[in-house]
Short mmCIF file of C-alpha atoms in Angstrom, two decimals:
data_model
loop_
_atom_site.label_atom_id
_atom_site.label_comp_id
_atom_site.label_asym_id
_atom_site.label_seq_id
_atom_site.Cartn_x
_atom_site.Cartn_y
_atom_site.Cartn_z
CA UNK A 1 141.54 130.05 83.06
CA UNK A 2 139.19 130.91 80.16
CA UNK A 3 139.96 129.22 77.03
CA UNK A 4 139.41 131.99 73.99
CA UNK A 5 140.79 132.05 69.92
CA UNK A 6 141.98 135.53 70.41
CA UNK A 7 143.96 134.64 73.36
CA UNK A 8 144.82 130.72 72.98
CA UNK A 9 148.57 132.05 72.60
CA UNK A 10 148.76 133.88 75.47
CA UNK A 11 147.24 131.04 77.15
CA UNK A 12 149.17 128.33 76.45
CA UNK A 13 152.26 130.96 77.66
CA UNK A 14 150.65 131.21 80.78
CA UNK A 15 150.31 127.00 80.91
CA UNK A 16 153.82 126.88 80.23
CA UNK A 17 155.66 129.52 82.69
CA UNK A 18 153.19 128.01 85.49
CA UNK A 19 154.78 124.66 84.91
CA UNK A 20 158.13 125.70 84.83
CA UNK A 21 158.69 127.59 87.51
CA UNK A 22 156.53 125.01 89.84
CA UNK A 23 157.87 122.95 91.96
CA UNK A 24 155.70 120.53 91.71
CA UNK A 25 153.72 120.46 88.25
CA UNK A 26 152.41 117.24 88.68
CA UNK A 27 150.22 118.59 91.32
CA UNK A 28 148.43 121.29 88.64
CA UNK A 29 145.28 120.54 88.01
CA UNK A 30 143.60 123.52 85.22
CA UNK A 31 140.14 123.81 84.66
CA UNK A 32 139.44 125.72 81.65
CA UNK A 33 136.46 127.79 80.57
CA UNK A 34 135.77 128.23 77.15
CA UNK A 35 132.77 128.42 74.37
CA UNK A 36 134.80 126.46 71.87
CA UNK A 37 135.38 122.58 72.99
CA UNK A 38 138.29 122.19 70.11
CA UNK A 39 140.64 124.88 71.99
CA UNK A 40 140.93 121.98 74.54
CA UNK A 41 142.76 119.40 71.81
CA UNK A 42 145.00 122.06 70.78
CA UNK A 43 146.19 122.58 74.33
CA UNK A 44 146.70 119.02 74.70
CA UNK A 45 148.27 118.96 71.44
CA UNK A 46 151.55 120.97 73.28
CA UNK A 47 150.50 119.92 76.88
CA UNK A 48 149.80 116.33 76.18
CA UNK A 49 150.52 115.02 80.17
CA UNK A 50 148.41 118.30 81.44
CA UNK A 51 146.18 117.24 84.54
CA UNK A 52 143.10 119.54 82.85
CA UNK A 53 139.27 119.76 82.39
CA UNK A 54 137.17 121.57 80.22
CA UNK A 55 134.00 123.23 81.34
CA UNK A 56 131.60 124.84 78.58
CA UNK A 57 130.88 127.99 79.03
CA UNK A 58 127.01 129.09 77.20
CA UNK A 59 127.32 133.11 76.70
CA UNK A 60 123.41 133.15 76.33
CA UNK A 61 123.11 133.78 80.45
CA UNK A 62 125.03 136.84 79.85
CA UNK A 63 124.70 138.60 77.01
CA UNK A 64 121.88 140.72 77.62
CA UNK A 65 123.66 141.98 80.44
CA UNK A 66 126.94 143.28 78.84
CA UNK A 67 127.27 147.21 78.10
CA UNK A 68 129.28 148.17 75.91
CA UNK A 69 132.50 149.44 77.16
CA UNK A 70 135.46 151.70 76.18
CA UNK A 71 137.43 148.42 74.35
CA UNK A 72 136.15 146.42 72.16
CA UNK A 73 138.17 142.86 73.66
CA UNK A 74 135.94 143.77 77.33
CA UNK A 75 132.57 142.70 75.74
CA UNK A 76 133.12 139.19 74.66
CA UNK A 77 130.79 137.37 76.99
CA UNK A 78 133.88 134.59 78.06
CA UNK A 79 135.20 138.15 79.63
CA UNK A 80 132.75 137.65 82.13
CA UNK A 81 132.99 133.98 82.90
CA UNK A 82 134.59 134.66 86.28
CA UNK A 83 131.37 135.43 87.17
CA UNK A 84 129.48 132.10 86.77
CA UNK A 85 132.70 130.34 88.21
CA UNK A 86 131.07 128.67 91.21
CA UNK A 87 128.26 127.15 89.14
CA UNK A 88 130.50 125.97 85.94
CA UNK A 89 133.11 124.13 88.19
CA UNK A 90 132.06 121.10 89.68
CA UNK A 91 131.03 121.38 93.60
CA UNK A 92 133.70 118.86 94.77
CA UNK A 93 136.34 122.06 93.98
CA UNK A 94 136.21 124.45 97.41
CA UNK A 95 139.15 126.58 96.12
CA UNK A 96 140.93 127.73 93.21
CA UNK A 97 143.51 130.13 91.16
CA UNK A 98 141.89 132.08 88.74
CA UNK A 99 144.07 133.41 86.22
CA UNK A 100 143.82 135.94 83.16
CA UNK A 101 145.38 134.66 79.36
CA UNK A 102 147.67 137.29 79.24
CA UNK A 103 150.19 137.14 82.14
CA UNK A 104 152.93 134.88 83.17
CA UNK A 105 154.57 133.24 86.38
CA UNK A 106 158.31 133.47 87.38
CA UNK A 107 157.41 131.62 90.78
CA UNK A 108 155.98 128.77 92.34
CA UNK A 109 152.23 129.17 92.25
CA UNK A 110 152.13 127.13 95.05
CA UNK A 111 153.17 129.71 97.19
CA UNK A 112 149.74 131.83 95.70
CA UNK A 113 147.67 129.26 95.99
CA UNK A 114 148.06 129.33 99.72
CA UNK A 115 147.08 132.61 100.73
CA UNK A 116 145.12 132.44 103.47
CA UNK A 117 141.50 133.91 102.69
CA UNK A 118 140.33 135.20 106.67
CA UNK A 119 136.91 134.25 105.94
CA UNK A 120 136.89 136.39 102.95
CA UNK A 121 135.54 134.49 99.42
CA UNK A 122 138.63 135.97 97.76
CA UNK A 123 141.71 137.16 97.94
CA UNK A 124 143.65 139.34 95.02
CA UNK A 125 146.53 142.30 95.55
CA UNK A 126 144.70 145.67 96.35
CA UNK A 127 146.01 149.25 95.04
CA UNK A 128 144.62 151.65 97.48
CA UNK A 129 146.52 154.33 95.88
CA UNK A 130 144.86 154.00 92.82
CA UNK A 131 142.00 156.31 91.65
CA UNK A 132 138.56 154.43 92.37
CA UNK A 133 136.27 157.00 91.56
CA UNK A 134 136.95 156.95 87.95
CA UNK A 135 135.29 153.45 87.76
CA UNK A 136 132.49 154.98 88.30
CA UNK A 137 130.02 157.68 86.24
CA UNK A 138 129.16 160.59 87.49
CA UNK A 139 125.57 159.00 87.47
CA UNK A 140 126.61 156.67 90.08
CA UNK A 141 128.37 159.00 92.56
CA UNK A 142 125.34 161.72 92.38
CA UNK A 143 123.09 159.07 93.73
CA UNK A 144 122.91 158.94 96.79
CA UNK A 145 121.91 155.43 97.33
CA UNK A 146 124.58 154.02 95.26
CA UNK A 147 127.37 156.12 96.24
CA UNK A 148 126.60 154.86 99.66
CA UNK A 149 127.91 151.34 98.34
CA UNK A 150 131.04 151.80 99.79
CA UNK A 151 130.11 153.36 102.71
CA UNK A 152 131.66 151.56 105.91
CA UNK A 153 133.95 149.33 103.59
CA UNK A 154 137.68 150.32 102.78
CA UNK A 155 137.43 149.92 99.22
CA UNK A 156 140.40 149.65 97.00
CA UNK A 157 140.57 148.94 93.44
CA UNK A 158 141.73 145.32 92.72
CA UNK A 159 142.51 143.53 89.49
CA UNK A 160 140.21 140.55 88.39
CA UNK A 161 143.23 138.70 86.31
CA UNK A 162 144.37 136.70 89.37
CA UNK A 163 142.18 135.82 91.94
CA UNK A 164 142.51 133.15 94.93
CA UNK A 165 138.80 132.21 95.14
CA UNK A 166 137.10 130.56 98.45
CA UNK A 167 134.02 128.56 95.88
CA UNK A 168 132.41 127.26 98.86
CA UNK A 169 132.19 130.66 100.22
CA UNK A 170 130.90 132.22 97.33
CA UNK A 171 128.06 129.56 96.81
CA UNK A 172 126.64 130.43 100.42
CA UNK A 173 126.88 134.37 99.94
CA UNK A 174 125.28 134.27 96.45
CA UNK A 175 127.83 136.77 95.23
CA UNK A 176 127.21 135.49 91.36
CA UNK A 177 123.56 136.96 92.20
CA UNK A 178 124.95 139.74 93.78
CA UNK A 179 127.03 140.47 90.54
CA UNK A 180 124.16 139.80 88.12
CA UNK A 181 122.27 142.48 90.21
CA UNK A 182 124.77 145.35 89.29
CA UNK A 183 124.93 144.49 85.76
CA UNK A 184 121.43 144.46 85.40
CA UNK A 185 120.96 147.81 87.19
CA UNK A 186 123.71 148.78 84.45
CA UNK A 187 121.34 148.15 81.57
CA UNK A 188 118.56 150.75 82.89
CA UNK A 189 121.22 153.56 84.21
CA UNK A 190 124.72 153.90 83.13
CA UNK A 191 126.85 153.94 86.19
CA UNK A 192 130.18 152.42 84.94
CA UNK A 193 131.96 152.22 82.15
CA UNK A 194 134.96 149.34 82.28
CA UNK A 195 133.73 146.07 81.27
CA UNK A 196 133.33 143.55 83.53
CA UNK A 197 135.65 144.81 86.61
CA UNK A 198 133.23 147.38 88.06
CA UNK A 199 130.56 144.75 89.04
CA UNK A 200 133.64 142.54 91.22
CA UNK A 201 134.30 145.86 93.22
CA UNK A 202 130.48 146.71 93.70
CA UNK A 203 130.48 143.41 95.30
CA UNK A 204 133.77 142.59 96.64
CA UNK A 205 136.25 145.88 97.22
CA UNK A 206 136.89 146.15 100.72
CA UNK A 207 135.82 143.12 101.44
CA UNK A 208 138.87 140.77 100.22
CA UNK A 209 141.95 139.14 101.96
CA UNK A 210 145.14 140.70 100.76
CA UNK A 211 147.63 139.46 98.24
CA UNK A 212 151.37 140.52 97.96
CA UNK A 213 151.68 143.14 94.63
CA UNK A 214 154.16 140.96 93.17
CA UNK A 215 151.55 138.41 92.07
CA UNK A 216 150.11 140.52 89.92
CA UNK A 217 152.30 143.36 88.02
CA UNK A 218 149.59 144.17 86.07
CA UNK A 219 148.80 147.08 83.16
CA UNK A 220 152.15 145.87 81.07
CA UNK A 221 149.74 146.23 77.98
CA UNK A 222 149.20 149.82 79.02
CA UNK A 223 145.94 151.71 79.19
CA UNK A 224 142.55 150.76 77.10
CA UNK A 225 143.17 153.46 74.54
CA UNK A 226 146.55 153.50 72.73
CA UNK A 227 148.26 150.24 74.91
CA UNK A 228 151.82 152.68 75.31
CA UNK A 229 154.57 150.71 77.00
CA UNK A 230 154.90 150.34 80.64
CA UNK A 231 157.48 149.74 83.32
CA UNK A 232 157.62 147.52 86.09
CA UNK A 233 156.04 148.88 89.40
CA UNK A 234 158.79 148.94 91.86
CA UNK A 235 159.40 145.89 93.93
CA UNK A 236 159.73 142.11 93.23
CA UNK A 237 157.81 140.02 90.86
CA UNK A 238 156.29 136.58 90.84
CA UNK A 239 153.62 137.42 88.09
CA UNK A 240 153.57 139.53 85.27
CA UNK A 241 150.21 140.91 83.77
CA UNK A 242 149.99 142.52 80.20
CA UNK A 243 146.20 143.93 81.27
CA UNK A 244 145.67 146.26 78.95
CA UNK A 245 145.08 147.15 74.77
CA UNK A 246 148.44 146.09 73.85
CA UNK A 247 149.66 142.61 74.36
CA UNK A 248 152.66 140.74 73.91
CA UNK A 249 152.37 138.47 71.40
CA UNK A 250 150.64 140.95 69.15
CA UNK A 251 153.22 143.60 69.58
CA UNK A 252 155.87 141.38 68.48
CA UNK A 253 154.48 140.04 65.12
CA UNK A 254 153.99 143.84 64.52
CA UNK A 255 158.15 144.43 65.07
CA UNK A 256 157.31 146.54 67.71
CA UNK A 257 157.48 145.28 71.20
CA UNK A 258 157.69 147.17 74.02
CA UNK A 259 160.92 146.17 76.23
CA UNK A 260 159.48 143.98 78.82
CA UNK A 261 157.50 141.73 76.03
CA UNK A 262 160.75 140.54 75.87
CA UNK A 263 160.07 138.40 79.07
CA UNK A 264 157.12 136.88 77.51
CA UNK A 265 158.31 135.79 74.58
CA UNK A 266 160.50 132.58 75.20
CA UNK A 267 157.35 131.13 76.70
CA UNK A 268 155.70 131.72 73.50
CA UNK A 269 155.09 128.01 71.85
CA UNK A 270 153.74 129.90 68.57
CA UNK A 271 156.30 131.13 65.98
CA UNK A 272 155.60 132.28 62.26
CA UNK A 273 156.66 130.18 59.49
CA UNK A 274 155.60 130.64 55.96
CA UNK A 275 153.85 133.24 56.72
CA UNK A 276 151.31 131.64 59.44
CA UNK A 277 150.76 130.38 62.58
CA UNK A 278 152.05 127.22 63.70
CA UNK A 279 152.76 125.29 66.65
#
């Protein structure tokens, strides 16, 4: 999990509903990403028996490469972290759980953890019935030898925010290269236009082990525009995702949370008092 100011409260929500609902917390081990070394004393501060590590992230690798999308929040270079995970965690770690800031468990993530990966460097729930062209500009899809990227692969969109990730795997494919590659064809011709998700399904889409869609109801922070509220997709949930403009813990301190923020907030270890932020 990344380890950012903006998000350190939905964070440290996402710490806490992982422990509760495990059975077997003592077994957690987090590895945090972050530019900011103090973030990792303030989780201690409320997590003070957490089995963690904290792994520097230095945005200068990636900065040139970012292009500027539709929300402001999808630019900041620890957005694109996920990218440089195999090289920022130490080799000794073959397989992890990466997680987004702004979601919550209400099961054991144990029993994501162990999804088999086929061979595949990651696994993550797939929506084929989503719309995957619009990813894409229309620069991409008039080119011929980029719209032939998907060609022979059954490509479905997938969201980055929880990922079981195969690091070995990943090291001997060179898929951070792979990535890099995309974003810096990105820079000389525009051919997406959503952050840091596009480059993942250049790479990986069609080419990932399956997850069940109730470890990741995502878009509860509703689209990249106005961040409207949002039901629940139909069917049973281990994981909720607020992916998306509007999230939780902001909605709230503006009196207007949308109905389901009501299931993040009693893992919320932040309330106002005085007029501030305190733990």
């Amino acid at each position: 999990m990344t380890l950012d100011l903006h998000y350190l409260r939905g964070s440290m929500a996402a710490i806490l509903s992982t422990l509760q609902h495990s059975s077997c917390p003592e077994n957690i081990r987090f590895h945090f990403i972050s530019s900011l070394p103090s973030l990792h004393k303030t989780i201690l501060l409320s997590f003070p028996y957490l089995r963690c590590q904290l792994h520097i992230f230095a945005p200068s690798p990636v900065q040139g490469l970012i292009s500027t999308s539709i929300r402001q929040a999808l630019d900041s270079p620890l957005n694109y972290a996920r990218n440089y995970l195999p090289t920022l965690l130490p080799t000794c770690l073959t397989k992890i759980l990466y997680l987004d800031s702004d979601l919550i468990l209400v099961d054991d993530v144990a029993d994501l953890a162990a999804t088999p990966l086929l061979g595949k460097p990651l696994a993550a729930p797939e929506y084929c019935n989503a719309n995957f062209t619009i990813y894409f500009t229309p620069t991409f899809w008039s080119n011929p030898s980029l719209s032939l990227t998907f060609a022979g692969r059954d490509a479905c969109y997938f969201n980055t925010g929880v990922m079981v990730i195969d690091l070995v795997r990943w090291r001997v494919g060179g898929y951070t290269r792979r990535i890099v590659e995309w974003m810096e064809l990105q820079k000389r011709m525009r051919i997406y236009e959503l952050g840091s998700l596009p480059p993942f399904l250049l790479v990986f889409a069609g080419e990932i082990a399956s997850v069940d869609h109730r470890w990741n109801q995502h878009g509860l922070g509703g689209d990249n525009y106005r961040g409207l509220c949002r039901d629940l997709h139909p069917g049973p949930v281990s994981l909720l995702h607020w992916s998306g403009k509007g999230k939780p813990w902001a909605r709230i301190d503006s009196g207007r949370p949308c109905p389901l923020d009501a299931l993040w907030a009693p893992y919320d270890l932040l309330v106002r008092e005085n007029g501030g932020i305190e733990s």
